[in-house]
Coordinates of C-alpha atoms and ligand atoms in Angstrom, one line a residue:
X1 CA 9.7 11.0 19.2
X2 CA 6.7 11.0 16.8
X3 CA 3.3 10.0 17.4
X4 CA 2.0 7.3 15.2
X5 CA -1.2 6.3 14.1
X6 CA -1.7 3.0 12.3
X7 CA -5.0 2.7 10.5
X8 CA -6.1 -1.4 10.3
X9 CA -5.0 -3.4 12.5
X10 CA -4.5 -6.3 9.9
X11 CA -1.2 -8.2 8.8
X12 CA 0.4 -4.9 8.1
X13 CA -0.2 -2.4 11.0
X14 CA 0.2 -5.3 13.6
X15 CA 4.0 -6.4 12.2
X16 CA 4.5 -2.7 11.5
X17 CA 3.7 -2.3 15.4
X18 CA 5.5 -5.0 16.5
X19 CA 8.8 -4.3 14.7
X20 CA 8.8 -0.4 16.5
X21 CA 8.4 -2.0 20.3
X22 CA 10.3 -4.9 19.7
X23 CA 13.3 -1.8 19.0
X24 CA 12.6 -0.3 22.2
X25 CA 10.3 2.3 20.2
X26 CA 7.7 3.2 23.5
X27 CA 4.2 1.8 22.5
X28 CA 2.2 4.8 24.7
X29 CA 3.2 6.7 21.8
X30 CA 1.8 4.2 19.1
X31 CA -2.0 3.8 18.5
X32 CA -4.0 1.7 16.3
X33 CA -7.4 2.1 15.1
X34 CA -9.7 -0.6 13.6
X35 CA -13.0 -1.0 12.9
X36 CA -13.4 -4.5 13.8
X37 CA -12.7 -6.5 17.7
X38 CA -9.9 -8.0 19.4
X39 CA -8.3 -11.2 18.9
X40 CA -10.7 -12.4 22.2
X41 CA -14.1 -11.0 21.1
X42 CA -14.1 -11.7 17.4
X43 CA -16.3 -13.5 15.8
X44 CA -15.5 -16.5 13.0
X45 CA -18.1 -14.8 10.5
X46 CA -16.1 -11.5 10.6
X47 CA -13.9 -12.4 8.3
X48 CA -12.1 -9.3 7.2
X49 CA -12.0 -7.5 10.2
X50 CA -10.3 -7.0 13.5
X51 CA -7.5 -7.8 14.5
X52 CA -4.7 -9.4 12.0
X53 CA -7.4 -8.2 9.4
X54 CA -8.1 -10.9 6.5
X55 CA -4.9 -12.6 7.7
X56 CA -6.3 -13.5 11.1
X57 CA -9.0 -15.8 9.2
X58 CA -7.5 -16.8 6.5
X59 CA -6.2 -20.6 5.5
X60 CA -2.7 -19.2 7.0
X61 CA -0.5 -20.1 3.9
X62 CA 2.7 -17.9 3.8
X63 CA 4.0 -17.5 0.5
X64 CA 7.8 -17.6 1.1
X65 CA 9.0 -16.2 -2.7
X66 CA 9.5 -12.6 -4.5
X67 CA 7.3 -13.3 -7.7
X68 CA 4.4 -14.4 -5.2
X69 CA 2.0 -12.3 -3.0
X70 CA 1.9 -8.9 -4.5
X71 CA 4.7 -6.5 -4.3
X72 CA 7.9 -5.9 -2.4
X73 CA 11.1 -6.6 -4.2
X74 CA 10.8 -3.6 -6.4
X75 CA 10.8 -1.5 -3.6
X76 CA 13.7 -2.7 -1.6
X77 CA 15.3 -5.2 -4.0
X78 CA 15.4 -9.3 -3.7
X79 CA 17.4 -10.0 -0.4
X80 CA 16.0 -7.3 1.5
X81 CA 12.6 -8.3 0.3
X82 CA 13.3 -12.1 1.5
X83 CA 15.1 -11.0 5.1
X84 CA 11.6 -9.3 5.4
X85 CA 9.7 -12.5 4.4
X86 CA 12.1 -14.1 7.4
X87 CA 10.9 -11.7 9.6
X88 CA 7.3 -11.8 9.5
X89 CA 7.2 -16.1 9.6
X90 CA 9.4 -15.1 12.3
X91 CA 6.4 -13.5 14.2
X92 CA 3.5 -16.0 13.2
X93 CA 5.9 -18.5 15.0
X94 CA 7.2 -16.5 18.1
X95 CA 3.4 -16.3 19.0
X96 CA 2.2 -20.2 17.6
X97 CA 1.6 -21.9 20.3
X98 CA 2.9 -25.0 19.0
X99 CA 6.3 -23.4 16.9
X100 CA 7.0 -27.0 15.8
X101 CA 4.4 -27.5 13.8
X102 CA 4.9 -24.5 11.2
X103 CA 6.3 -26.3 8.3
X104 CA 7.4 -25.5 4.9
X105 CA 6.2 -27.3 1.8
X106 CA 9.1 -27.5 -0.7
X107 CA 8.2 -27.5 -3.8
X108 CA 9.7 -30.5 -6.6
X109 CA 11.9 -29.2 -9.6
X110 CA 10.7 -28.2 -12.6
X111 CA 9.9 -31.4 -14.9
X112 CA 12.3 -31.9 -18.0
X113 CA 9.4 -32.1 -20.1
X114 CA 8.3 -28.6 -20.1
X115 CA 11.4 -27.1 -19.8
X116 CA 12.4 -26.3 -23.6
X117 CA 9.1 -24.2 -24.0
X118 CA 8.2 -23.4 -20.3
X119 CA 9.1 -22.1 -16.6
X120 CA 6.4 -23.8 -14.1
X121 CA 6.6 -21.4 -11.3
X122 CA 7.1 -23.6 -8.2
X123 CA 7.6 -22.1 -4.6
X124 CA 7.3 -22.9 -1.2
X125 CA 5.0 -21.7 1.4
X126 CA 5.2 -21.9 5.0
X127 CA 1.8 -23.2 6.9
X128 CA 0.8 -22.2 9.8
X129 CA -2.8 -23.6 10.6
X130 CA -6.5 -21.9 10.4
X131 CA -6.7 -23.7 13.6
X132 CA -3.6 -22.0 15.3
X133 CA -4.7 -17.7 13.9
X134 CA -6.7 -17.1 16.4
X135 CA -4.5 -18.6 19.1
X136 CA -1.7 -16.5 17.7
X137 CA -3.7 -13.4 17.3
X138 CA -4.4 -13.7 21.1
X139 CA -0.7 -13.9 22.1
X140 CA 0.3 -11.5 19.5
X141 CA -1.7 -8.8 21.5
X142 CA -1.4 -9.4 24.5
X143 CA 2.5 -8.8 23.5
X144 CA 1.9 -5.7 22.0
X145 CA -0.8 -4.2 24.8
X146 CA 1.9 -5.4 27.4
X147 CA 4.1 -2.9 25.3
X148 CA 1.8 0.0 26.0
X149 CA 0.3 0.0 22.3
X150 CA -2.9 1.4 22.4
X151 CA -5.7 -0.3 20.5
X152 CA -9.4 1.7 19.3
X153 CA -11.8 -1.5 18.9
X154 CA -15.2 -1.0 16.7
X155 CA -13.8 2.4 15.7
X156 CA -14.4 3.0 12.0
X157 CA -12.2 5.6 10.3
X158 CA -14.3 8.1 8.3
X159 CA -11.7 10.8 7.1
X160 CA -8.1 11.7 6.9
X161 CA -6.9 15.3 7.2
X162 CA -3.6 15.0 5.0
X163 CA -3.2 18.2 5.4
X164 CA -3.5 19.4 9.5
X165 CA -2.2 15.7 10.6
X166 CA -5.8 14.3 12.0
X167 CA -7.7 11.1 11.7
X168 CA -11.2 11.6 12.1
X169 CA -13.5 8.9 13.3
X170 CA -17.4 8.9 14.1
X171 CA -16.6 10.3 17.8
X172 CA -12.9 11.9 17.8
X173 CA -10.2 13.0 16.1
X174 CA -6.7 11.7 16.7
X175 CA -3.5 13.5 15.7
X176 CA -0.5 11.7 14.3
X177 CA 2.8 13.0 13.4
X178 CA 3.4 9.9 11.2
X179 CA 0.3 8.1 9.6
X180 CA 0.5 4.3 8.7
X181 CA -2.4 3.3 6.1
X182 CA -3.2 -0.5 6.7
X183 CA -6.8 -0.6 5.6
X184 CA -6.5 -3.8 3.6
X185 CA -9.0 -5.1 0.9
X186 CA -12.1 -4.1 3.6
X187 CA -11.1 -0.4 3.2
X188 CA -10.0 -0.2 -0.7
X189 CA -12.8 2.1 -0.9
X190 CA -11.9 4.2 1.4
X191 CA -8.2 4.3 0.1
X192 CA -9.7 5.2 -3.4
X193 CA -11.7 8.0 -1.9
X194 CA -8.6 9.7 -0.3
X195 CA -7.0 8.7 -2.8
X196 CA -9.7 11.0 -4.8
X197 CA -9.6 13.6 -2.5
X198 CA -6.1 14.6 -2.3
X199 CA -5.4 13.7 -6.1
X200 CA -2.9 11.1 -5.3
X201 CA -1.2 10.3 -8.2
X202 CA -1.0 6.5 -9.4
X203 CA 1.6 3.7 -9.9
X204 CA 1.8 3.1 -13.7
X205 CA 0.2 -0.3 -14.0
X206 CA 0.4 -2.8 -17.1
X207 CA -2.4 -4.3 -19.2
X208 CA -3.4 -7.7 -18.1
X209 CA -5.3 -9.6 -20.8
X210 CA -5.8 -12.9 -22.6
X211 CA -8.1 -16.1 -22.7
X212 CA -9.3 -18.8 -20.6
X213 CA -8.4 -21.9 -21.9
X214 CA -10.4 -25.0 -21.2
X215 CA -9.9 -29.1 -22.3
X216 CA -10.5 -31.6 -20.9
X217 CA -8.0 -32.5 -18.3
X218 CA -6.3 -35.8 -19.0
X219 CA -4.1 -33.8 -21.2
X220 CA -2.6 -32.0 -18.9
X221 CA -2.8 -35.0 -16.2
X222 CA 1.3 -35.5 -16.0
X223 CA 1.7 -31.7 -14.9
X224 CA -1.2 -31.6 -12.5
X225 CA 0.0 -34.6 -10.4
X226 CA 3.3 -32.6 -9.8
X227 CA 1.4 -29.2 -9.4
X228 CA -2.6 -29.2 -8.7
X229 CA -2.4 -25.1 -9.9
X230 CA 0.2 -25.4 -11.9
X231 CA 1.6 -21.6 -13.6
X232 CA 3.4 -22.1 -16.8
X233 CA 4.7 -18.6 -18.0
X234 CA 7.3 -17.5 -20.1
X235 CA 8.5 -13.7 -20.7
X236 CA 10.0 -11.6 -23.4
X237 CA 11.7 -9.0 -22.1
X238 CA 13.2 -7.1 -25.2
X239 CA 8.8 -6.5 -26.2
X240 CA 7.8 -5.7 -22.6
X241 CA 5.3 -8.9 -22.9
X242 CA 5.1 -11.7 -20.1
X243 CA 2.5 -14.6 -20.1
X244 CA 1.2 -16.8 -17.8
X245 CA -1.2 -19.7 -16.9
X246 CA -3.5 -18.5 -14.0
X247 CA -6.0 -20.2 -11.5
X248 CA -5.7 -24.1 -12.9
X249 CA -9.4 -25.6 -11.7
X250 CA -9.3 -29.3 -12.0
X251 CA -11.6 -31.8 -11.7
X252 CA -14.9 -30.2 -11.4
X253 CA -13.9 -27.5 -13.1
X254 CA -16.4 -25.1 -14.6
X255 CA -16.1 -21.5 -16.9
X256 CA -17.9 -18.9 -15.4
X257 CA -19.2 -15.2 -17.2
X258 CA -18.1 -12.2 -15.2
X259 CA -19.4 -8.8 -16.4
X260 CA -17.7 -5.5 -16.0
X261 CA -18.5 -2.5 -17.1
X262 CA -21.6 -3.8 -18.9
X263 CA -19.4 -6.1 -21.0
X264 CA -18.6 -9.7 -21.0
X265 CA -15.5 -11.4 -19.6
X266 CA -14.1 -15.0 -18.8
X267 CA -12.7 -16.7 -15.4
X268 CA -13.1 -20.0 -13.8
X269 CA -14.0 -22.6 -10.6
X270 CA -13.8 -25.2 -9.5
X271 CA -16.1 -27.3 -7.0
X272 CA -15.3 -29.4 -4.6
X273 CA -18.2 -31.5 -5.0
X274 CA -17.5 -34.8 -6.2
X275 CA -21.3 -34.6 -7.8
X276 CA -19.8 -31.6 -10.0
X277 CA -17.1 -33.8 -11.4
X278 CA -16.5 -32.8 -15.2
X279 CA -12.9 -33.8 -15.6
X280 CA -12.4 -30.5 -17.1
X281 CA -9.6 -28.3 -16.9
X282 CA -9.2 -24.6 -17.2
X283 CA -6.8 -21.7 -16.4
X284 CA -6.5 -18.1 -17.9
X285 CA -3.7 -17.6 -20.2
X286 CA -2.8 -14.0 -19.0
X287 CA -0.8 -11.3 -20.5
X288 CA 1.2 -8.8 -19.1
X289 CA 2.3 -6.2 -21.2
X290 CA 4.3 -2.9 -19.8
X291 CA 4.4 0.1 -21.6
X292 CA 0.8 1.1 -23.0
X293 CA -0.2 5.0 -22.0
X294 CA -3.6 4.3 -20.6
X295 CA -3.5 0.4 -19.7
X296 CA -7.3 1.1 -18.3
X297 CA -8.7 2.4 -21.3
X298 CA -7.3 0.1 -23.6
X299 CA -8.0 -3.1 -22.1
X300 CA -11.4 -1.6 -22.2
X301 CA -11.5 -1.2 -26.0
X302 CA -9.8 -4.5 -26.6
X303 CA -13.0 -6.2 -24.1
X304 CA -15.4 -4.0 -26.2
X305 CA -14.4 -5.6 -29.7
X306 CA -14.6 -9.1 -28.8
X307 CA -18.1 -8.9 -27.9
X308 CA -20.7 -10.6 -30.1
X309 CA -24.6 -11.0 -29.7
X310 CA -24.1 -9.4 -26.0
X311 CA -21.4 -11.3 -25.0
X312 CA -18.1 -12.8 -25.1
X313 CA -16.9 -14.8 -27.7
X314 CA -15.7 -18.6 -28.0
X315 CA -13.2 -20.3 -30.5
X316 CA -12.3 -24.2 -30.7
X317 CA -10.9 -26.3 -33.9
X318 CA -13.4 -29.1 -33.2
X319 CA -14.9 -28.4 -29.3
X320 CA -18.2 -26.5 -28.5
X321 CA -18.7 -24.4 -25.5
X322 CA -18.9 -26.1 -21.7
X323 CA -21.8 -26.3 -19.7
X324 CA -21.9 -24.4 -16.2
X325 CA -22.1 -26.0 -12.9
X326 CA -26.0 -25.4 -13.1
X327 CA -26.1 -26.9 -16.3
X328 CA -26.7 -24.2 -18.7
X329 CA -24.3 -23.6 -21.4
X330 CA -21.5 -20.6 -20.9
X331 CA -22.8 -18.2 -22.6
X332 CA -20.2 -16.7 -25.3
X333 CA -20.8 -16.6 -29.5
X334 CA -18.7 -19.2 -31.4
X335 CA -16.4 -18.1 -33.8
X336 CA -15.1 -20.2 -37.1
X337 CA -11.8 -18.7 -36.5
X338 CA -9.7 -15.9 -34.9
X339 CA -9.9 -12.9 -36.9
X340 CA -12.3 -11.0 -34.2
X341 CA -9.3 -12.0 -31.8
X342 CA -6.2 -11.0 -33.9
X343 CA -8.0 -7.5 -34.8
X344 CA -9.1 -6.7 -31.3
X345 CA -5.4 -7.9 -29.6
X346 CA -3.8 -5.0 -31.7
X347 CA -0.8 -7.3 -32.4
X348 CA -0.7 -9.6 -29.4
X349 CA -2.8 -12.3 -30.3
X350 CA 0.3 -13.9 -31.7
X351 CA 1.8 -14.5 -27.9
X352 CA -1.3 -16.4 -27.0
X353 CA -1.6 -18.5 -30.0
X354 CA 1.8 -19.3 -29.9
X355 CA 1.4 -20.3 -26.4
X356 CA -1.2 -23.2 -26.9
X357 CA 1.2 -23.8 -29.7
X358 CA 4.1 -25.0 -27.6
X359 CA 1.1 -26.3 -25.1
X360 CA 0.8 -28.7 -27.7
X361 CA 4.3 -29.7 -28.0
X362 CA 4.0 -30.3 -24.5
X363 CA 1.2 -32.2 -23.3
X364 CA 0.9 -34.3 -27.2
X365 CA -2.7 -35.9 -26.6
X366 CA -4.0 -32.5 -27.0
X367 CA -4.5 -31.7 -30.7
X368 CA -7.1 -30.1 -31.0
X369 CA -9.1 -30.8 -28.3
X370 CA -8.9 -27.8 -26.6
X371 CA -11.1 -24.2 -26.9
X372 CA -10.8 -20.6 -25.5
X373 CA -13.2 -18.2 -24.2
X374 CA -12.3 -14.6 -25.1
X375 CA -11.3 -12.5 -23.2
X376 CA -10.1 -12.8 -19.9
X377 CA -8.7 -9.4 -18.3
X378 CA -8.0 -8.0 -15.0
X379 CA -8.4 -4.8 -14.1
X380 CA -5.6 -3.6 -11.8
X381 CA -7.2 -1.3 -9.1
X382 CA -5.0 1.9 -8.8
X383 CA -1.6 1.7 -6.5
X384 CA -0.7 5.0 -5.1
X385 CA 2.4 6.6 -6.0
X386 CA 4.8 5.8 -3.1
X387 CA 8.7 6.6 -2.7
X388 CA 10.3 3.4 -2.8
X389 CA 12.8 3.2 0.6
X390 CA 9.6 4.2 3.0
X391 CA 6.2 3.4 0.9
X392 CA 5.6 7.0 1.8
X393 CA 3.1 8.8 -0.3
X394 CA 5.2 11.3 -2.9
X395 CA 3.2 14.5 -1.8
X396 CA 2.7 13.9 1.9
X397 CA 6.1 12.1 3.2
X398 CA 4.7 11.2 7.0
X399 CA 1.9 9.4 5.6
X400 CA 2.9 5.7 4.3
X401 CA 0.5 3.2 2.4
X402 CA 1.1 -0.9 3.3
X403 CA -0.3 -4.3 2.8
X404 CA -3.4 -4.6 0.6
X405 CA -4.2 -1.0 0.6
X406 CA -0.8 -0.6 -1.4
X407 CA 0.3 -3.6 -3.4
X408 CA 0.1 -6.9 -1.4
X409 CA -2.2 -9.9 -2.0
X410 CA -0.7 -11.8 0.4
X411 CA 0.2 -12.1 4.4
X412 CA 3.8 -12.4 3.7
X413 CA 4.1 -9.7 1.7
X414 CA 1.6 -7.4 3.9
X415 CA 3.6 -7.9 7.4
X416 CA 6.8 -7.4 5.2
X417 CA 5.6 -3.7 3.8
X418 CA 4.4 -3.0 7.4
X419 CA 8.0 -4.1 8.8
X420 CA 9.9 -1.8 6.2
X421 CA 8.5 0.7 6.9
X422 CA 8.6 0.5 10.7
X423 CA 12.3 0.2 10.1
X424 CA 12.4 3.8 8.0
X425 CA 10.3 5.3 11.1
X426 CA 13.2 4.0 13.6
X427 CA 16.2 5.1 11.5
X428 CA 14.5 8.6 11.7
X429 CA 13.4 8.7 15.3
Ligands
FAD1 C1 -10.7 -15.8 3.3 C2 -9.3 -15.3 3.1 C3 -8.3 -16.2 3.0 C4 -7.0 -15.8 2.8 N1 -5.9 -16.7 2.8 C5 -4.7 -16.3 2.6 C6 -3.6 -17.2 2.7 O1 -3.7 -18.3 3.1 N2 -2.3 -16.7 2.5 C7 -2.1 -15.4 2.2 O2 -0.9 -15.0 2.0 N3 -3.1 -14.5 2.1 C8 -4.4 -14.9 2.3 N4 -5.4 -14.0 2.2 C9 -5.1 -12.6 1.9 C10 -4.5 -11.9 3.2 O3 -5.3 -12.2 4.3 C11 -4.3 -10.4 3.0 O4 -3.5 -10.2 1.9 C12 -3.7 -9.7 4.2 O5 -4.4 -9.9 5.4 C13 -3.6 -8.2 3.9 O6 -3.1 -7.6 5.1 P1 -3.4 -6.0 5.3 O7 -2.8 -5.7 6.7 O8 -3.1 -5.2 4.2 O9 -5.0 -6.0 5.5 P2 -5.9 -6.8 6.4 O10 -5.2 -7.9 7.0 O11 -7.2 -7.1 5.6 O12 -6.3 -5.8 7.6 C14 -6.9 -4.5 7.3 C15 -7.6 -4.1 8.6 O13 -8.0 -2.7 8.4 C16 -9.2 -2.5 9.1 N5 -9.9 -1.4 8.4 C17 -10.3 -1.3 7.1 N6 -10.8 -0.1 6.9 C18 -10.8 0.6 8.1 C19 -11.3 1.9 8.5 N7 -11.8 2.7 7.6 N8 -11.1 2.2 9.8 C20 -10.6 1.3 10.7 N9 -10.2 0.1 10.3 C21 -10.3 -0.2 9.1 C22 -10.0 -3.8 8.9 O14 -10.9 -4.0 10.0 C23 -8.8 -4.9 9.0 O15 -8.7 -5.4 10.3 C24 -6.7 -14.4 2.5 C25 -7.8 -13.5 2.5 C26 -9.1 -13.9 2.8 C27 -10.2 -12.9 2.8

């Protein structure tokens, strides 16, 4: 039977872990490595780190839906992806101590009046309690040590040898015959320097791109007393282009300046504060379009040509630009219309416009009330190249990438990924 080394002992490793023993695979022969504590010894302020990773600290919401959470149905398909889902709420409630008390929110239908023009993405999550994690984390090891799983506390992996099967850490070096990558969000460095290292080739990814939009909220009050972060997107499927509505902030809800890669970009908050209250709303109106050759560079380009005077730029029919939650004003250069916008988007601009468009249909106080910052992107950090039925890397078949290290953003996701793959390594054992 192989020897397997799990790397992060975060959402991913542990359900990967905990799906081998539960199948009678031995746990002597399964160790973990992570450079944070045990569920007993760590500390609230270590939020990342340790074990269940950013999942063990986190506000415990699991996203129960495919189109939620990063990736897994494209790997395995819908129902598979889903029966995994099952499996990992399973496991946060085998080791709750109060079971019961995990509920599911479900979410309302859609509302006729957004229908014609709209789909409001709606979808339930299961709660477990901040409160409960580290309980559970506690049980959830002890289950796994009684199993004979071996754990390496504080132990900070430096290198991977890809080639001769080693891990190497600051005082040993381990050898695996299978290798499960788990690092999470902490170690995406690390990822991208192996990653580097062995010249691991990449997922193609799409461009993401578009606007924040911001008005002021009683316009879109109807919709934000069904849904508080509501995601309105629509897709066309024949021109590779989806959009989408992305992080509604409500309330006290503010634009803030992000810079990357020396230029100026758009995103938003919101504060809880009720002193902060500017009955604002904003989201980003985010595009996602497939097939460009180099999504990277051009998303740069199209960033580079809406800068103005040093920074981003701002259209409205009749609005000026917001002030921040200090007070200042956002800083972004008016424009009297969208010409810098239509020439930049290289033929895309249309699918935004037309968006507010319909937005106006929608919500019909809005007019012109409204104004968008320009732009808004996101810039997808690579995904190693992975063979689909065991998230295995394409060059080095006994090494396989899971959770946030690969493609999730989420715990459901994660232990799901960590679970499949757990599955492959018993079918071939
Ligand atoms: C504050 C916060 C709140 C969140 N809330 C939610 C939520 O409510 N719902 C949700 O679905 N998602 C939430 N998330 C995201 C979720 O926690 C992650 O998507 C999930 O934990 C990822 O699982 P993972 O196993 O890939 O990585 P992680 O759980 O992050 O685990 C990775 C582990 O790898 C270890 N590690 C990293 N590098 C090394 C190295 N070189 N050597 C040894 N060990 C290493 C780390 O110590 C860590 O324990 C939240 C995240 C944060 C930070």
């Amino acid at each position: 039977m192989d020897k397997i080394v799990i790397v992060g002992a975060g959402v991913a490793g542990v359900n990967a872990a905990t799906k081998l023993v539960d199948n009678g695979y031995p746990g002597e022969l399964i160790t973990i490595i992570d450079m944070g504590n045990d569920p007993y010894k760590r500390k609230p302020e270590e939020v990342m780190t340790g074990f269940l990773g950013a999942g063990g600290w986190s506000d415990g919401k699991l996203t129960y839906h495919t189109a939620i959470g990063g990736h897994m149905s494209k790997y395995c398909g819908e129902d598979k992806a889903m029966e995994l889902f099952n499996e990992v709420i399973t496991n946060f409630k085998r080791f709750h101590p109060k079971p019961e008390e995990v509920q599911c929110s479900n979410p309302e239908a859609e509302p006729d009046f957004i229908k014609p023009y709209f789909g409001l993405r709606l979808f339930p999550v299961w709660h477990v309690g901040t409160d409960y994690l580290h309980e559970i984390g506690k049980n959830w090891y002890d289950y796994l040590v009684s199993k004979g799983v071996n754990f390496e506390w504080n132990t900070k992996v430096e290198d991977i040898d890809f080639e001769n099967n080693h891990v190497l850490t600051h005082n040993t070096h381990l050898n695996y015959d299978k290798l499960i990558f788990a690092v999470g969000k902490s170690g995406i460095d690390f990822a991208q320097e192996l990653a580097k290292e062995y010249n691991l080739p990449d997922e193609p990814k799409p461009v993401q791109i578009g606007v924040r939009f911001e008005a002021p909220q009683h316009h879109f009050q109807k919709l934000i007393d069904i849904s508080y972060d509501f995601k309105l997107y629509r897709k066309f499927d024949n021109e590779g282009v989806s959009l989408r509505s992305f992080c509604t902030n409500n309330n006290a809800a503010y634009v803030a300046v992000e810079e990357t890669y020396g230029d100026h970009s758009y995103n938003g908050h919101a504060k809880k504060d009720e002193a902060y209250r500017n009955n604002m709303t904003n989201f980003g109106i985010l595009m996602e379009i497939q097939g460009i050759d180099d999504p990277f560079e051009w998303s740069r380009e199209v960033v580079k040509k809406l800068q103005k005077n040093g920074t981003g730029l701002y259209y409205s029919p009749t609005r000026k630009p917001s002030t921040t939650s200090e007070g200042g004003e956002v800083t972004a250069t008016q424009v009297d219309d969208l010409t810098d916008f239509y020439d930049a988007m290289d033929g895309f601009a249309k699918y935004i416009m037309d968006f507010i468009s319909d937005m106006k249909r929608i919500f019909p106080t809005l007019g012109s009330d409204w104004g968008i910052y320009m732009p808004e992107v996101k810039y997808l950090s690579p995904e190693p190249l992975v063979n689909y039925e065991n998230l295995s890397l394409t060059a080095y078949p006994n090494i396989h990438f899971v959770g946030d290290a690969l493609s999730a953003r989420g715990i459901t996701v994660s232990g799901a990924q960590g679970i499949y793959v757990a599955e492959n390594v018993l079918n071939n054992n």
